[in-house]
Short mmCIF file of C-alpha atoms in Angstrom, two decimals:
data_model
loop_
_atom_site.label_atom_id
_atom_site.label_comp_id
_atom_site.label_asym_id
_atom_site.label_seq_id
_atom_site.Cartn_x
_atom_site.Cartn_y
_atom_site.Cartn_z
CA UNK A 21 19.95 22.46 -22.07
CA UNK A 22 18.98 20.35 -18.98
CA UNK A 23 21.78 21.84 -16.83
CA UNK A 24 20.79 25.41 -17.81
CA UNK A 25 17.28 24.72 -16.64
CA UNK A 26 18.01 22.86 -13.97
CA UNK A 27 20.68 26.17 -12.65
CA UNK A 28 18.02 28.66 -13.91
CA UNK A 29 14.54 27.03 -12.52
CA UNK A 30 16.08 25.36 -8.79
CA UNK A 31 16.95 28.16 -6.90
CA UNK A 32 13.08 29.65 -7.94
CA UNK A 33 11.78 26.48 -7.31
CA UNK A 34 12.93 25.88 -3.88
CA UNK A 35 11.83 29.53 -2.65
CA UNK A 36 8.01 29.11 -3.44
CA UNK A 37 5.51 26.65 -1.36
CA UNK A 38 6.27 23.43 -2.59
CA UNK A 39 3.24 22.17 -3.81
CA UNK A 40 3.38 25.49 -5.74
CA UNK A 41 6.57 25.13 -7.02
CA UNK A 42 5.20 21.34 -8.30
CA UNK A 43 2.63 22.76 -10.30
CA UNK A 44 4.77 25.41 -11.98
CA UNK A 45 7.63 22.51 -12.63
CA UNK A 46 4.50 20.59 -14.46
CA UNK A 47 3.39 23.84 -16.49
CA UNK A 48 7.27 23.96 -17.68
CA UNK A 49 7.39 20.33 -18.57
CA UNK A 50 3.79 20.75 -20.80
CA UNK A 51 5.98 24.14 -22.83
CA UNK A 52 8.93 22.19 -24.11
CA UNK A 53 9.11 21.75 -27.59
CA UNK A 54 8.54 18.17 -29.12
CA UNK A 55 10.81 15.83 -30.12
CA UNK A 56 13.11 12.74 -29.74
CA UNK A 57 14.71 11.79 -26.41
CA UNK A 58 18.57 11.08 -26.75
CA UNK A 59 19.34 7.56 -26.85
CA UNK A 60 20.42 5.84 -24.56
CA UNK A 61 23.61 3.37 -24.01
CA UNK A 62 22.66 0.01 -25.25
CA UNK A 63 24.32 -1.21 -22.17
CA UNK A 64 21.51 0.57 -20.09
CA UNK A 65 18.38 -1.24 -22.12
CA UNK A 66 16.11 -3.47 -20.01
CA UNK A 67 13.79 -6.47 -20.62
CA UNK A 68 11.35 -6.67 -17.81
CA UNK A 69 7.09 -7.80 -17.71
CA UNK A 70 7.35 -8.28 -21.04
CA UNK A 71 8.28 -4.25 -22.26
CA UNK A 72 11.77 -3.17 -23.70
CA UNK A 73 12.48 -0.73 -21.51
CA UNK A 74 15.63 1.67 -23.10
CA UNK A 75 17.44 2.72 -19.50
CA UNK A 76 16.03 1.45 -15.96
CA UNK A 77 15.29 4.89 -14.38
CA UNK A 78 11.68 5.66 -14.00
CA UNK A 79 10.13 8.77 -12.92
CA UNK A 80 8.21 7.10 -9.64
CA UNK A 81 4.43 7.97 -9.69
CA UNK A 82 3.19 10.93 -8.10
CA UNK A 83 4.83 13.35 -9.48
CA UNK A 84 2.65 12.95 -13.07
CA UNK A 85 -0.40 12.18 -11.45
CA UNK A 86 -3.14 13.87 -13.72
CA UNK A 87 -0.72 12.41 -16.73
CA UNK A 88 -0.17 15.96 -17.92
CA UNK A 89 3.62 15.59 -19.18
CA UNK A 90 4.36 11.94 -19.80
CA UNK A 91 6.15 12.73 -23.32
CA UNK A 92 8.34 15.61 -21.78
CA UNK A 93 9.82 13.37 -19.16
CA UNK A 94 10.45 10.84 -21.80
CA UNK A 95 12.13 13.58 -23.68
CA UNK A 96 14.48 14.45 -21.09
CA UNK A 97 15.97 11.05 -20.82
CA UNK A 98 13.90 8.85 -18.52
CA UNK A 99 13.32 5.24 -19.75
CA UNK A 100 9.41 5.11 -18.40
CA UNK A 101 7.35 7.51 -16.68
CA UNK A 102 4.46 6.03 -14.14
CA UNK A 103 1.26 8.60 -13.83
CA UNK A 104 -0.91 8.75 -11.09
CA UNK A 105 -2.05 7.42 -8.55
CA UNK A 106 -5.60 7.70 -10.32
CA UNK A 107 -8.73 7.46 -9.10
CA UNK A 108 -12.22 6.60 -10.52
CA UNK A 109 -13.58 10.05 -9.16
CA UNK A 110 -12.10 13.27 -8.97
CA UNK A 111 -10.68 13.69 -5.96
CA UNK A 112 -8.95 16.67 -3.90
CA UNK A 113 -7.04 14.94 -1.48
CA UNK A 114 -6.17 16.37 1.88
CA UNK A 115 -6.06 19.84 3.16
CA UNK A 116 -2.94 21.97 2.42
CA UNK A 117 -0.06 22.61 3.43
CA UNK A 118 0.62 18.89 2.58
CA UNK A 119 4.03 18.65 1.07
CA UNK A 120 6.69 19.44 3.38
CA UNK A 121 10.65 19.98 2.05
CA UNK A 122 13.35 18.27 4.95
CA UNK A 123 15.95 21.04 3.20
CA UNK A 124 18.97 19.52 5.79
CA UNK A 125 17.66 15.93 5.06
CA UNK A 126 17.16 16.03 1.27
CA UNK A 127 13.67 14.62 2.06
CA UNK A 128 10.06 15.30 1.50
CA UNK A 129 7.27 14.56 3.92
CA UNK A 130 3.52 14.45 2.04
CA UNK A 131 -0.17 13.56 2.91
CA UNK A 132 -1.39 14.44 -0.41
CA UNK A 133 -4.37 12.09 -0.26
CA UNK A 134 -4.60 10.51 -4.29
CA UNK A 135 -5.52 14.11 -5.31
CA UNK A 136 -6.09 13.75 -8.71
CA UNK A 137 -8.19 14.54 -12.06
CA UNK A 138 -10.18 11.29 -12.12
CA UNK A 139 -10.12 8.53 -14.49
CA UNK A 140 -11.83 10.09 -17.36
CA UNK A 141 -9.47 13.04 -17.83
CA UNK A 142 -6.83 11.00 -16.90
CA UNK A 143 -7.33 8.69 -20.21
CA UNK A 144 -8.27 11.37 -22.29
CA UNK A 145 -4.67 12.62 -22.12
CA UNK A 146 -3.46 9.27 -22.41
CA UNK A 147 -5.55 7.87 -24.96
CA UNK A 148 -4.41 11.21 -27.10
CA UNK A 149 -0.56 10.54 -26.41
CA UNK A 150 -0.83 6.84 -27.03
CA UNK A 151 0.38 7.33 -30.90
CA UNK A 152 3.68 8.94 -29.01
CA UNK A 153 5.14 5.50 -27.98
CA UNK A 154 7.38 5.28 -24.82
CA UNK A 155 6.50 3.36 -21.53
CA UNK A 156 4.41 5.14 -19.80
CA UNK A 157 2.57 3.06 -16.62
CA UNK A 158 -0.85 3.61 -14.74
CA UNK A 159 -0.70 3.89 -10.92
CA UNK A 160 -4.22 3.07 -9.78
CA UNK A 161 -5.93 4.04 -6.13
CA UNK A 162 -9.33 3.81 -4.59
CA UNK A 163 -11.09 6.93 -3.90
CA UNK A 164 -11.34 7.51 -0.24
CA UNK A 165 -14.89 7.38 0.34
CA UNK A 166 -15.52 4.53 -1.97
CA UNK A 167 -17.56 1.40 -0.11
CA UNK A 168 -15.95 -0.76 -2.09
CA UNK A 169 -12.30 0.16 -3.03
CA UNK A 170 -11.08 -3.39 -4.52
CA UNK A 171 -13.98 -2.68 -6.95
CA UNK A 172 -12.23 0.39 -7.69
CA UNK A 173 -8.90 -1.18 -9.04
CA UNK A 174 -11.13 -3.27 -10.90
CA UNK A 175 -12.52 -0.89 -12.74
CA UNK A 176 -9.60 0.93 -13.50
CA UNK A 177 -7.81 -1.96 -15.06
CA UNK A 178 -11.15 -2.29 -17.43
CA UNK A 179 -10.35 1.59 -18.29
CA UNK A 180 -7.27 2.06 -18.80
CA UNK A 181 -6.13 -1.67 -19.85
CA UNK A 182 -6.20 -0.02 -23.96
CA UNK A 183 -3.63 2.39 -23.04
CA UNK A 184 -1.64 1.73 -19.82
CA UNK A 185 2.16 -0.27 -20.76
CA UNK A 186 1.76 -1.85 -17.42
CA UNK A 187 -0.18 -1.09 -14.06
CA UNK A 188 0.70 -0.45 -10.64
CA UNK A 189 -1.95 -1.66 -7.76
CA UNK A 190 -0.75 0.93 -5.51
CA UNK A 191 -2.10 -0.35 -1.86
CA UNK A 192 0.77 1.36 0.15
CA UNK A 193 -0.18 5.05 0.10
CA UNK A 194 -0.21 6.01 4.03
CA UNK A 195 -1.85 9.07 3.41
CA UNK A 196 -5.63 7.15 2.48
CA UNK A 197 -6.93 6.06 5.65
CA UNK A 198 -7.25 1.98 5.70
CA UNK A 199 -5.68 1.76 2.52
CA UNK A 200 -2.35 -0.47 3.70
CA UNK A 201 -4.59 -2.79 5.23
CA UNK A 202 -5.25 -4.18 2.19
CA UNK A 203 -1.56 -5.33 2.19
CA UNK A 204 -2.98 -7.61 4.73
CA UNK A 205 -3.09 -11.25 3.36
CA UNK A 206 -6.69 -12.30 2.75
CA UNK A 207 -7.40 -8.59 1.52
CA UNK A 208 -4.26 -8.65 -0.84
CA UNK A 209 -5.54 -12.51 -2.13
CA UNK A 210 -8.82 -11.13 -3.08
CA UNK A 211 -8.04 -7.93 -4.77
CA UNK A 212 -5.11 -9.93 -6.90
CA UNK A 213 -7.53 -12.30 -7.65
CA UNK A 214 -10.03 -9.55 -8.98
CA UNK A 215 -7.99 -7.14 -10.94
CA UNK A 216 -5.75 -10.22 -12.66
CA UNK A 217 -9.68 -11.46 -13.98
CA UNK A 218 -9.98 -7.76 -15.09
CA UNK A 219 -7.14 -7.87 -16.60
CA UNK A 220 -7.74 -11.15 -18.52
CA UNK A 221 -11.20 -10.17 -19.40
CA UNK A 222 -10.07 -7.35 -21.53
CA UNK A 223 -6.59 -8.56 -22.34
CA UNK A 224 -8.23 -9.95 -25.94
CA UNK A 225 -9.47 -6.30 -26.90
CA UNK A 226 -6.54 -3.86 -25.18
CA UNK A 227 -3.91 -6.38 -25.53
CA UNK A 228 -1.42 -7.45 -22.85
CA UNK A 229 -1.15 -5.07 -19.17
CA UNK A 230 1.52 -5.95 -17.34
CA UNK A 231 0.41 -5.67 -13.25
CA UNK A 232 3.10 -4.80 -10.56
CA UNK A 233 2.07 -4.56 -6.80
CA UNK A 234 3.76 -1.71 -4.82
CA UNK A 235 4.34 -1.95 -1.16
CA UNK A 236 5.20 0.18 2.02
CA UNK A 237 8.68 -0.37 3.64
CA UNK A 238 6.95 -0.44 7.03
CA UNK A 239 6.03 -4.14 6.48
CA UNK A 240 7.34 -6.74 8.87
CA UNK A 241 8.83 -9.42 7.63
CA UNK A 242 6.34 -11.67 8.12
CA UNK A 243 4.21 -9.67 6.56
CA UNK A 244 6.35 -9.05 3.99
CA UNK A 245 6.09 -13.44 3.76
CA UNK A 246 2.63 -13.20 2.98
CA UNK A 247 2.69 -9.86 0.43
CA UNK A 248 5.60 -12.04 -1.30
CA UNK A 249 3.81 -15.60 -1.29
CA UNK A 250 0.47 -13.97 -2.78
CA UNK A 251 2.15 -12.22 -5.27
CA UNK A 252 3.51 -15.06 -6.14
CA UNK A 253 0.65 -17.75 -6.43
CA UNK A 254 -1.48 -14.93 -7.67
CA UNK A 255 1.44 -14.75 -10.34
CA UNK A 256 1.87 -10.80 -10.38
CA UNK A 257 4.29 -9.77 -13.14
CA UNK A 258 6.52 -7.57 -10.36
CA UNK A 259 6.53 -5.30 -7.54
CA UNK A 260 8.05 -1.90 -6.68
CA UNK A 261 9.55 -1.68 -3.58
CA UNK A 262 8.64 0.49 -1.62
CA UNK A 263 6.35 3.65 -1.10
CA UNK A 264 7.05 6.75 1.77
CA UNK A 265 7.56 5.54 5.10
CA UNK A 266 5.83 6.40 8.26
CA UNK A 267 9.28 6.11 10.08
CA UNK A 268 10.84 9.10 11.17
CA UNK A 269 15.30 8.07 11.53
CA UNK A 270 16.69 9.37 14.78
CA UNK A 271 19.39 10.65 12.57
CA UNK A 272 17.17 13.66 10.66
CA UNK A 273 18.10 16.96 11.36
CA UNK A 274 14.70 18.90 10.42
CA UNK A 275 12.81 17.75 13.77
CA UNK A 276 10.34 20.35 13.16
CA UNK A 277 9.46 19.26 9.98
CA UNK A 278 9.51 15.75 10.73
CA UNK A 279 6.34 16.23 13.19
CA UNK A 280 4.54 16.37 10.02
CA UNK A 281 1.72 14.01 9.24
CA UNK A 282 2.57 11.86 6.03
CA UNK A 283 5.18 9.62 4.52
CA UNK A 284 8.68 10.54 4.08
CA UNK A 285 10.70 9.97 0.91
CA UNK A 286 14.09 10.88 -0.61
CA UNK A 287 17.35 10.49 0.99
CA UNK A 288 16.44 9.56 4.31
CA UNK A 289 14.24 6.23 2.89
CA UNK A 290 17.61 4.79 0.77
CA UNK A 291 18.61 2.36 3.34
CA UNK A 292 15.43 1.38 4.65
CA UNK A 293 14.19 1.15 1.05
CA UNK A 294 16.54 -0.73 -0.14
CA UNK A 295 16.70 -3.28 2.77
CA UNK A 296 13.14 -4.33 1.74
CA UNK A 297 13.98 -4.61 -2.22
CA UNK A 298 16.75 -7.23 -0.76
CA UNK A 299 14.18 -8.82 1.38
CA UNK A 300 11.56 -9.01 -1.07
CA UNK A 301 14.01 -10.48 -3.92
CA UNK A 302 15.60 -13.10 -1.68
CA UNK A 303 11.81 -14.41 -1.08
CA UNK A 304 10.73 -13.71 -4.76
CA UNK A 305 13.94 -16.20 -5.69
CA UNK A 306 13.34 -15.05 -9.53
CA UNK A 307 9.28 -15.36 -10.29
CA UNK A 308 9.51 -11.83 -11.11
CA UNK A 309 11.58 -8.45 -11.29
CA UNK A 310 11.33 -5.72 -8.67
CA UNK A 311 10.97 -1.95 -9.53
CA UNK A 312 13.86 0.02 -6.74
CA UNK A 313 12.07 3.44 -5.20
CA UNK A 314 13.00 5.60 -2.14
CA UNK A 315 16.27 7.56 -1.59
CA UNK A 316 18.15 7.22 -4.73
CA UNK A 317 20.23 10.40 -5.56
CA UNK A 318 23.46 9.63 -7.20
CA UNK A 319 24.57 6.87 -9.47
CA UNK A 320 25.75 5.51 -6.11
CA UNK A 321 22.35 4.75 -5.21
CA UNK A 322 20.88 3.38 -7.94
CA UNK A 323 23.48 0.94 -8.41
CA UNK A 324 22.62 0.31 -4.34
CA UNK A 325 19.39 -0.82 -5.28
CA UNK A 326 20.50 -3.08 -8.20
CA UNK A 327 22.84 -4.85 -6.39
CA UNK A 328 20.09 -5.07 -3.07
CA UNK A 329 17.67 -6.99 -6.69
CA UNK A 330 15.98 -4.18 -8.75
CA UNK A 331 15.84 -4.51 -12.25
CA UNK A 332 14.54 -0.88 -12.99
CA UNK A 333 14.51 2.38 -10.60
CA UNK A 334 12.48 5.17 -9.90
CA UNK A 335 13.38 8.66 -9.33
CA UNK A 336 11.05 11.90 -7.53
CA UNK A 337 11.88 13.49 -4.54
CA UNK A 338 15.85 13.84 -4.93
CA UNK A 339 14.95 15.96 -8.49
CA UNK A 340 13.36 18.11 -6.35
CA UNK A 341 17.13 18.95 -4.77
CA UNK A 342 19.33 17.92 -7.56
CA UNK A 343 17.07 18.81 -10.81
CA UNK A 344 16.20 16.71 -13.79
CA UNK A 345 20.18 16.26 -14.64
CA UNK A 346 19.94 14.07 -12.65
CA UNK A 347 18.80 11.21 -14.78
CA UNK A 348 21.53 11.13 -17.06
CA UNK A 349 24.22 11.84 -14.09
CA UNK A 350 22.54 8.16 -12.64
CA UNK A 351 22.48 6.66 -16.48
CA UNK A 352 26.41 7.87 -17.11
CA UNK A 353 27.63 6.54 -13.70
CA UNK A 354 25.83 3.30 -14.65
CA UNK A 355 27.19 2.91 -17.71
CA UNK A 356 30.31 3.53 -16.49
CA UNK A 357 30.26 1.06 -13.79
CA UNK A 358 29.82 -1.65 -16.53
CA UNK A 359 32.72 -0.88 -18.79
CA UNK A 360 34.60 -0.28 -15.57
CA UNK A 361 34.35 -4.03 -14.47
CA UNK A 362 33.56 -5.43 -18.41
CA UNK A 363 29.79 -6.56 -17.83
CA UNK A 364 27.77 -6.24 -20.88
CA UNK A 365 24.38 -5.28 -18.65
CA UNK A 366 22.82 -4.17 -15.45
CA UNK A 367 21.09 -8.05 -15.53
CA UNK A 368 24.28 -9.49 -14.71
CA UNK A 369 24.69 -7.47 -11.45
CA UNK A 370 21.01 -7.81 -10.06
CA UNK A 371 20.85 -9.16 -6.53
CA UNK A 372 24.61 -9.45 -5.89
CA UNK A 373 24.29 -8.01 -2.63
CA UNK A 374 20.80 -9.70 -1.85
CA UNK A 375 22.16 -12.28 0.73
CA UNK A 376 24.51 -9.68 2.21
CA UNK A 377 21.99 -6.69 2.67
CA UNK A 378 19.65 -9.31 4.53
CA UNK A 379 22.15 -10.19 6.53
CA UNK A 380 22.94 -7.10 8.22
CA UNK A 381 21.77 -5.23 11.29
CA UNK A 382 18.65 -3.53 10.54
CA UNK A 383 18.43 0.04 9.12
CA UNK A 384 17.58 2.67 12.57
#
């Protein structure tokens, strides 16, 4: 069924405006009929921040962001779907055009800007889909006009703590002016310190919430020393590595495109990407797992980022060029890989290539 949409829905997709064509994929995700995902390999299931996770690919935030579909995705095979980023207040982001397709490059460039529904139609959806099961995480954001944006985080952690499987304090979004610098250390120390005491203040009422930190791949490493060392004393549960990237590779082919304003994802981000999730595990050294995002495409690729120290991946932009078959070609090859060399799970094959990937020349 998913190959037959995926060969009937593509070739439409691709012709309209792609911000168009996004809300017309999300209208046909909200029609399918209900019912139970196909289960996965056993091989493929995950233990990670405390959730049983039944296959490691995620559908990356962003693409869900009012959380209009979360049980659709989870239908069509992916092990946890992330919504958002969400704001407290509505908000609708920047100007269009701001989603731009890199055809030659399988990549996308976007400024969207957090556009989203705001927090309280955002948990109405969740809070009626919450009987559904599945892992299904919160992204949060500030609002960009806010005067006070860690206070924003805060209270979206007090919101959404009932019903979120885990959070994401998403402070790598280039397309929110200011917003990386609060990957800067003494900004990143205090808003850790404030949403982990929201957290813990509601944690006896809505239970336990998980809280992963997601970064840019445009860090240095020294800065990428600091993000890593607060995380750590600040005791985080994980991070996903990494968001878009300012960076424009010599090597893309789309030059006019690439002039655009925003941060580019899909193919061209795999190597930079997954340079940083080696980086960032070698300096983690096991105090928690890391969440792979940017450029993976093939089975290939996610087993790239496994071996560079993810314990789960994320998926968006390359559906947008290979269509939602996609998942299960990445969970097959997976699978595959481990009865191929007689491993019993992905765990056993997590940061194998850690040391290596460090050690190499740095991506261009």
């Amino acid at each position: 069924m998913i190959r037959a949409f995926d060969a009937l829905t593509l070739p439409l997709l691709r012709r309209l405006d792609p911000e168009d064509a996004h809300r017309l994929a999300i209208g046909g995700l909200r029609l399918l009929p209900p019912g139970k995902p196909r289960a996965s390999d056993p091989k493929l299931a995950v233990r990670a921040f405390g959730l049983n996770f039944p296959n490691p690919v995620g559908m990356a935030a962003g693409f869900d962001k009012n959380a209009e579909a979360p049980d659709a995705l989870l239908r069509l095979g992916f092990g946890f779907v992330e919504i958002g980023s969400v704001t407290p207040k509505p908000q609708d982001g920047n100007p269009r055009p701001r989603l731009f397709r890199l055809e030659q490059d399988f990549g996308v460039i976007n400024r969207m800007g957090f556009n989203n529904d705001g927090a309280e139609a955002v948990l109405r959806r969740l809070a009626t889909r919450a009987r559904h099961g599945g892992i299904v995480g919160v992204n949060v954001g500030a609002n960009k006009d806010s005067v006070d944006r860690t206070a924003d985080y805060v209270r979206l952690i007090e919101l959404f703590a009932p019903v979120a499987s885990y959070f994401t304090v998403n402070v790598s979004s280039p397309n929110t002016p200011g917003l990386r610098n609060l990957q800067q250390a003494a900004a990143l120390d205090d808003l850790l310190a404030r949403v982990i005491d929201a957290r813990e203040r509601v944690r006896k009422n809505a239970g336990d919430s998980p809280l992963l930190l997601k970064i840019a791949p445009d860090l240095t490493l020294q800065e990428l020393d600091d993000v890593v060392h607060i995380a750590r004393s600040r005791r985080v549960d994980g991070m996903i590595v990494a968001n878009t990237t300012l960076a424009r590779p010599a090597a893309l082919r789309d030059q006019a495109k690439a002039k655009e304003q925003g941060g580019l994802s899909g193919r061209p981000l795999l190597r930079l990407s997954t340079r940083m999730v080696a980086e960032t595990y070698v300096r983690a050294e096991g105090a928690f797992p890391l969440i792979g995002v940017g450029g993976i495409d093939s089975g290939g690729a996610a087993l790239m980022k496994v071996r560079a120290g993810a314990t789960l991946i994320q998926l968006y932009s390359s559906l947008i060029y290979k269509g939602l078959g996609l998942v299960e070609d990445i969970k097959a090859d997976l699978v595959s890989t481990l009865r191929r060399t007689s491993r019993e799970s992905l765990s056993e094959i997590v940061g194998a290539d850690a040391a290596t990937i460090t050690a190499e020349p740095w991506p261009d």
